[in-house]
Amino acid sequence: MRLFCLLFLISGNVIAQQLTKQEAIRLTLENNFGILIATNSIEVAKNNKGILNLGYLPRLSTSAGANYQSANSTTSFGGALNPNTGEPRADIEIEDAETQRYNAGIDLDYTLFDGLGRFYNYKRLKEEYNLTELQARETIENTILQLFTVYYEVARLSENEGILEETLRISRERVSRSNYQFEYGQNTKLNVLNAEVDVANDSINLLNTRQQLVNTKRDLNVILDNELERNFEVDTIIQFIPKLKLDEYLEKSTENNVTLLQNESNIKISDYDIKVSKSGYLPTIGLTGSYGWNENRNPPSAFFPGNVADTYTLAAGVSLTWNLFDGGSTITRVKNAKIALDNQEIIRSQVQKEVKRDIANALGNYENRLNVYKIQQQNVLTNQNNFERTKERFKLGQVTSIEFRQAQINLILAETNKNSAKYDAKIAELQLLQLTGQLLNEEF
């Protein structure tokens, strides 16, 4: 009784929402953490190549100040006589004499020419932006490949679950039939026990597969940034790209492979580094301008009355700076930049060979797995035919339970191997598409 209760729990299904491939891609592009970080990196590179970061705009600054001074003074005449009265002149005392000074000004500096350093730095930053986009594309491609690796694993386990459920159903029927035959003396208790052992094994296999399926769905939810326990069903229909279209992709693989494109971008950046460094050989021409205001409020003194003086100044100038020799720093920078460019060209030769090798290996793996899948499809048909014949003969008592079980196991292996071969071939195709630079251009 407990065994059949367990079987009832195992066979229970929960209705879940369908997660299509297109929906999985959309959620990944919108929510995946790695893709969000890559998108932010593009924004940083975009800001870096903007006009505000290139040095083409003038520098404008302003300043202002105020000073206050209060003083007490006594002026003595050292016994000098007043010419009008003939008496000694009295001391002159001034208290709380206030002196105030105010100033304000605005300064403008603009570099007219800096040896073309800004120009090539702008081109370098534009190329860095392109490189960041390529790096983001690589991140997206890797994430999409990871997405479908997990998505198809969910599909494989879902199909295997269906196979094992059908296997368990057949094994349960066999237990019922064995018990019925035993009650009427048509077989021994051993056949009943063998059938119950097979049911237990099939139950364990189904439980393990379901647990693997639950775990893999959690993995997929992490990629999609869904709730971990969200349940769903996936699309198990697989379509392969026509060979003619795949051949077209292979012909253009060197033009679209993201690794080769990144290497070309690095070469351009290194070339611009040389030109930026060479700008140190040329002079720098700049413009300066200023406008200022000063006001002095002076208190009266012993001999002069108080006064207020306002001054307005306007100045402009041109400067030329030419570093005739900087101790060899510019020469060193140019030499090192040339070495960096040479290294990038060496890396290009290496990457080109590696990419060609990877494409050849991926193509071979794909064709091999596709052939294996075709063989497994035929193998399933053969084992299905064999199992149906064995099942009929088992009902007639012409084969033993061991022979029946072996035919059943062969069919299970054939069906699960076919599922594995199908999804292995599809993943191999996706890997090939990534290497040819077409992964994001295909509809799934």
C-alpha positions as a printed Julia matrix, in Angstrom:
444×3 Matrix{Float64}:
  0.0     0.0     0.0
  2.8     2.44    0.9
  4.51    1.67   -2.41
  1.43    2.66   -4.39
  1.02    5.86   -2.33
  4.61    6.74   -3.22
  3.92    6.04   -6.88
  0.89    8.36   -6.73
  3.04   11.17   -5.37
  5.7    10.53   -7.99
  3.22   10.66  -10.85
  1.65   13.96   -9.67
  2.16   16.87  -12.12
  2.05   20.6   -11.42
  0.75   22.86  -14.15
  3.48   25.34  -15.05
  3.73   28.28  -17.41
  5.44   27.8   -20.77
  8.84   29.54  -21.07
  9.57   29.97  -24.77
 13.06   30.45  -26.15
 12.24   34.01  -27.22
 10.94   34.88  -23.76
 14.06   33.38  -22.16
 16.28   35.52  -24.4
 14.27   38.65  -23.6
 14.46   38.1   -19.85
 18.18   37.39  -20.08
 18.95   40.55  -22.05
 16.88   42.64  -19.63
 17.85   41.13  -16.29
 21.09   39.14  -16.46
 23.68   40.62  -14.09
 26.66   40.16  -16.41
 24.85   41.81  -19.32
 23.76   44.75  -17.14
 27.37   45.32  -16.07
 28.55   45.14  -19.69
 25.87   47.68  -20.66
 27.11   50.06  -17.97
 30.66   49.67  -19.28
 29.42   50.83  -22.69
 27.95   53.94  -21.06
 31.29   54.71  -19.4
 33.1    54.37  -22.74
 30.46   56.58  -24.36
 31.07   59.27  -21.74
 34.83   59.01  -22.25
 34.57   59.74  -25.97
 32.26   62.71  -25.44
 33.26   66.32  -26.11
 33.48   67.01  -22.37
 36.41   64.6   -22.02
 38.49   65.52  -25.07
 40.1    68.83  -24.12
 38.59   70.7   -27.07
 36.57   73.05  -24.86
 38.08   76.11  -23.15
 38.81   76.3   -19.44
 36.97   79.09  -17.69
 37.62   80.09  -14.08
 36.6    82.92  -11.84
 37.87   84.39   -8.59
 36.75   87.03   -6.14
 38.0    88.46   -2.87
 37.4    91.08   -0.22
 39.69   92.59    2.48
 38.8    94.8     5.38
 41.16   96.67    7.69
 40.5    99.01   10.61
 43.39  101.04   12.08
 44.08  103.76   14.67
 46.96  106.15   13.96
 48.69  109.05   15.7
 50.88  111.51   13.78
 53.41  113.58   15.83
 55.35  116.56   14.44
 58.34  116.43   16.81
 58.13  119.99   18.2
 57.4   121.67   14.89
 55.69  125.03   15.25
 52.46  126.07   13.73
 53.43  128.94   11.32
 50.18  130.76   12.06
 50.28  130.72   15.85
 53.94  129.98   16.57
 52.93  127.26   18.97
 53.98  123.59   18.74
 51.77  121.65   16.33
 49.27  119.28   17.96
 49.33  115.56   17.26
 46.82  114.28   14.72
 44.89  111.19   15.89
 42.74  109.12   13.51
 40.61  106.33   14.99
 38.8   103.5    13.23
 40.26  104.28    9.83
 38.68  101.66    7.54
 40.4   100.32    4.45
 38.35   98.1     2.08
 39.56   96.23   -0.98
 37.4    94.23   -3.4
 38.32   92.27   -6.5
 36.71   89.92   -8.99
 37.93   88.4   -12.19
 37.32   85.77  -14.85
 40.05   83.9   -16.75
 39.85   81.99  -20.03
 42.39   79.47  -21.3
 42.07   77.67  -24.63
 44.5    75.37  -26.38
 44.52   76.04  -30.1
 47.01   73.34  -31.02
 48.63   70.61  -28.95
 50.56   68.67  -31.56
 47.4    66.75  -32.67
 47.34   64.93  -29.33
 43.66   65.69  -28.73
 42.71   64.63  -32.25
 44.3    61.2   -32.02
 43.17   60.78  -28.43
 39.6    61.35  -29.65
 40.05   58.64  -32.28
 41.56   56.38  -29.64
 38.6    56.9   -27.29
 36.17   56.21  -30.14
 37.97   52.95  -30.83
 37.9    52.09  -27.12
 34.14   52.61  -27.27
 33.95   50.2   -30.21
 36.11   47.73  -28.27
 33.81   48.01  -25.24
 30.82   47.27  -27.48
 32.6    44.19  -28.8
 33.41   43.08  -25.26
 29.76   43.57  -24.31
 28.75   41.57  -27.38
 31.09   38.77  -26.28
 29.51   38.84  -22.82
 26.03   38.65  -24.35
 27.06   35.78  -26.64
 28.58   33.83  -23.76
 25.5    34.47  -21.64
 23.12   33.39  -24.42
 25.17   30.24  -24.92
 25.07   29.6   -21.18
 21.33   30.27  -21.21
 20.62   27.66  -23.87
 23.01   25.15  -22.34
 20.88   25.25  -19.19
 17.59   25.67  -21.11
 18.25   22.56  -23.19
 19.33   20.67  -20.09
 15.91   21.47  -18.61
 14.35   20.26  -21.88
 16.39   17.04  -21.82
 15.47   16.28  -18.22
 11.81   17.11  -18.93
 11.73   14.6   -21.78
 13.58   12.03  -19.69
 11.01   12.56  -16.96
  8.27   11.67  -19.42
 10.18    8.56  -20.52
 10.67    7.42  -16.93
  7.03    8.1   -16.08
  5.97    5.85  -18.95
  8.51    3.24  -17.84
  7.13    3.36  -14.31
  3.58    3.02  -15.6
  4.53   -0.13  -17.55
  6.37   -1.54  -14.52
  3.36   -0.93  -12.33
  1.14   -2.76  -14.82
  3.63   -5.6   -14.72
  3.32   -5.78  -10.91
 -0.47   -5.95  -11.19
 -0.27   -8.62  -13.87
  2.3   -10.66  -11.89
  0.12  -10.52   -8.77
 -2.91  -11.61  -10.79
 -0.99  -14.47  -12.41
  0.42  -15.54   -9.02
 -3.05  -15.65   -7.47
 -4.15  -18.01  -10.23
 -0.99  -20.11  -10.06
  0.37  -19.04  -13.44
  3.76  -17.9   -12.09
  5.83  -17.9    -8.95
  6.28  -15.33   -6.19
  9.75  -14.65   -7.62
  8.22  -12.98  -10.68
  6.16  -10.73   -8.42
  9.2    -9.77   -6.38
 11.24   -9.06   -9.54
  8.48   -6.81  -10.82
  8.33   -4.91   -7.5
 12.12   -4.48   -7.48
 11.94   -3.0   -10.99
  9.16   -0.62   -9.87
 11.32    0.53   -6.96
 14.31    1.13   -9.27
 12.15    3.0   -11.77
 10.71    5.11   -8.94
 14.19    6.02   -7.72
 15.3     6.93  -11.24
 12.25    9.14  -11.67
 12.77   10.84   -8.31
 16.43   11.55   -9.09
 15.56   12.94  -12.53
 12.89   15.19  -11.05
 15.31   16.52   -8.48
 17.88   17.22  -11.19
 15.15   18.99  -13.15
 14.23   21.19  -10.17
 17.89   22.08   -9.58
 18.46   22.9   -13.24
 15.38   25.11  -13.31
 16.85   27.05  -10.4
 20.05   27.48  -12.43
 18.0    28.87  -15.29
 16.1    31.21  -12.96
 19.43   32.67  -11.8
 20.4    33.44  -15.41
 16.97   35.01  -16.04
 16.95   36.77  -12.63
 13.64   35.1   -11.8
 12.5    33.89   -8.42
 14.44   30.72   -7.63
 11.37   28.57   -7.07
  9.45   29.77  -10.11
  8.19   26.76  -12.06
  7.88   26.62  -15.84
  7.89   24.31  -18.83
 10.3    24.68  -21.75
 10.06   24.13  -25.48
 11.5    20.75  -26.48
 11.22   21.27  -30.24
 14.61   21.55  -31.93
 15.29   22.87  -35.42
 18.71   22.81  -37.01
 20.1    25.41  -39.41
 20.15   24.34  -43.07
 23.61   23.37  -44.32
 23.56   25.97  -47.09
 23.0    28.77  -44.59
 25.66   27.39  -42.26
 28.19   27.3   -45.12
 27.46   30.96  -45.79
 28.17   31.79  -42.16
 31.45   29.86  -42.27
 32.64   31.83  -45.31
 32.21   35.12  -43.43
 33.46   33.88  -40.07
 36.73   35.86  -40.15
 34.76   39.07  -40.71
 32.32   38.5   -37.84
 34.2    36.57  -35.14
 34.13   38.75  -32.03
 37.63   37.73  -30.87
 39.19   38.73  -34.2
 37.25   42.0   -34.21
 38.49   42.81  -30.71
 42.07   42.14  -31.8
 41.68   44.49  -34.78
 40.31   47.14  -32.44
 43.3    46.72  -30.11
 45.64   47.19  -33.08
 43.94   50.47  -33.98
 44.19   51.66  -30.38
 47.9    50.84  -30.29
 48.4    52.75  -33.55
 46.66   55.8   -32.09
 48.84   55.5   -28.97
 51.9    55.99  -31.19
 50.41   59.11  -32.76
 49.37   60.52  -29.39
 52.9    59.98  -28.09
 54.4    61.67  -31.17
 52.38   64.81  -30.44
 55.01   65.55  -27.77
 57.42   66.45  -30.59
 55.25   69.39  -31.7
 54.59   72.77  -30.02
 51.52   73.79  -28.07
 49.73   77.04  -28.92
 47.24   78.52  -26.49
 45.04   81.56  -25.98
 44.57   83.33  -22.67
 42.12   86.01  -21.71
 41.04   87.7   -18.51
 38.73   90.39  -17.24
 39.06   91.86  -13.76
 37.69   94.5   -11.42
 39.37   95.98   -8.34
 38.06   98.55   -5.9
 40.06  100.17   -3.09
 38.37  102.27   -0.41
 41.09  104.19    1.49
 40.41  106.22    4.66
 41.69  109.79    5.11
 45.21  110.15    6.5
 47.07  112.94    8.16
 47.97  114.51    4.84
 45.51  113.07    2.24
 41.76  112.86    2.13
 40.03  109.46    1.76
 39.37  108.12   -1.73
 37.68  105.31   -3.68
 39.5   103.81   -6.68
 37.92  101.42   -9.2
 40.04   99.59  -11.78
 38.8    97.49  -14.72
 41.26   95.36  -16.7
 40.89   93.39  -19.92
 43.78   91.27  -21.14
 44.38   88.74  -23.92
 47.42   86.84  -25.07
 48.82   84.05  -27.21
 51.35   81.57  -25.89
 53.58   79.08  -27.65
 55.29   76.27  -25.78
 57.69   73.93  -27.51
 59.41   71.32  -25.45
 62.58   70.95  -27.48
 63.92   68.18  -25.26
 62.14   66.57  -22.31
 64.93   64.3   -21.19
 63.87   61.52  -23.58
 60.39   60.84  -22.13
 58.6    61.36  -25.46
 61.1    59.19  -27.32
 60.6    56.42  -24.77
 56.81   56.64  -24.98
 56.9    56.4   -28.77
 59.23   53.39  -28.69
 57.08   51.57  -26.12
 53.91   52.33  -28.11
 55.5    50.82  -31.22
 56.42   47.7   -29.26
 52.82   47.45  -27.99
 51.58   47.66  -31.59
 54.01   44.95  -32.63
 52.73   42.74  -29.81
 49.14   43.24  -30.93
 50.05   42.2   -34.48
 51.74   39.08  -33.12
 48.63   38.34  -31.08
 46.54   38.78  -34.24
 48.47   36.01  -36.0
 48.01   33.76  -32.97
 44.31   34.54  -32.61
 43.65   33.96  -36.31
 45.12   30.45  -36.09
 43.29   29.68  -32.87
 39.95   30.86  -34.25
 40.4    28.79  -37.42
 41.21   25.77  -35.26
 38.22   26.39  -32.98
 35.86   26.75  -35.95
 37.2    23.55  -37.55
 36.82   21.67  -34.25
 33.34   23.09  -33.64
 32.24   22.18  -37.16
 33.59   18.64  -36.75
 31.88   18.26  -33.36
 28.61   19.56  -34.76
 28.6    17.23  -37.77
 29.59   14.29  -35.6
 26.87   14.96  -33.01
 24.31   15.47  -35.74
 25.2    12.06  -37.18
 25.03   10.49  -33.72
 21.58   12.02  -33.27
 20.37   10.52  -36.55
 21.72    7.1   -35.53
 20.05    7.39  -32.12
 16.74    8.23  -33.77
 16.93    4.99  -35.75
 18.09    3.16  -32.63
 14.95    4.29  -30.77
 12.72    2.95  -33.54
 14.56   -0.38  -33.45
 14.27   -0.69  -29.67
 10.63    0.38  -29.69
  9.87   -2.38  -32.17
 11.87   -4.86  -30.12
 10.14   -3.84  -26.89
  6.63   -4.09  -28.36
  7.4    -7.58  -29.68
  8.92   -8.63  -26.35
  5.92   -7.17  -24.5
  3.48   -9.22  -26.55
  5.52  -12.39  -26.11
  5.79  -11.68  -22.36
  2.02  -11.49  -22.11
  1.86  -14.89  -23.84
  4.49  -16.3   -21.47
  7.01  -16.88  -24.25
  9.79  -14.74  -22.67
 10.93  -14.4   -19.09
 10.59  -11.3   -16.92
 14.36  -10.83  -17.17
 14.18  -10.71  -20.98
 11.24   -8.29  -20.77
 13.13   -6.05  -18.36
 16.21   -6.05  -20.57
 14.15   -4.95  -23.57
 12.62   -2.22  -21.41
 16.05   -1.01  -20.22
 17.34   -0.99  -23.79
 14.42    1.19  -24.85
 14.98    3.6   -21.93
 18.66    3.95  -22.8
 17.89    4.44  -26.49
 15.34    7.19  -25.76
 17.46    9.03  -23.19
 20.53    8.75  -25.42
 18.53   10.18  -28.3
 17.51   13.12  -26.12
 21.1    13.74  -25.09
 22.3    13.49  -28.7
 19.61   15.93  -29.87
 20.51   18.65  -27.39
 24.25   18.0   -27.66
 23.98   18.57  -31.42
 22.03   21.8   -30.9
 24.53   23.15  -28.36
 27.36   22.27  -30.76
 25.52   24.25  -33.44
 25.23   27.25  -31.09
 28.94   27.07  -30.32
 29.65   27.08  -34.05
 27.34   30.06  -34.54
 29.17   31.94  -31.81
 32.53   31.35  -33.48
 31.19   32.53  -36.84
 29.77   35.66  -35.2
 26.15   34.8   -36.0
 24.79   33.67  -32.63
 22.89   36.92  -32.02
 21.56   37.04  -35.59
 19.69   33.73  -35.49
 16.12   33.21  -34.36
 15.64   30.35  -31.94
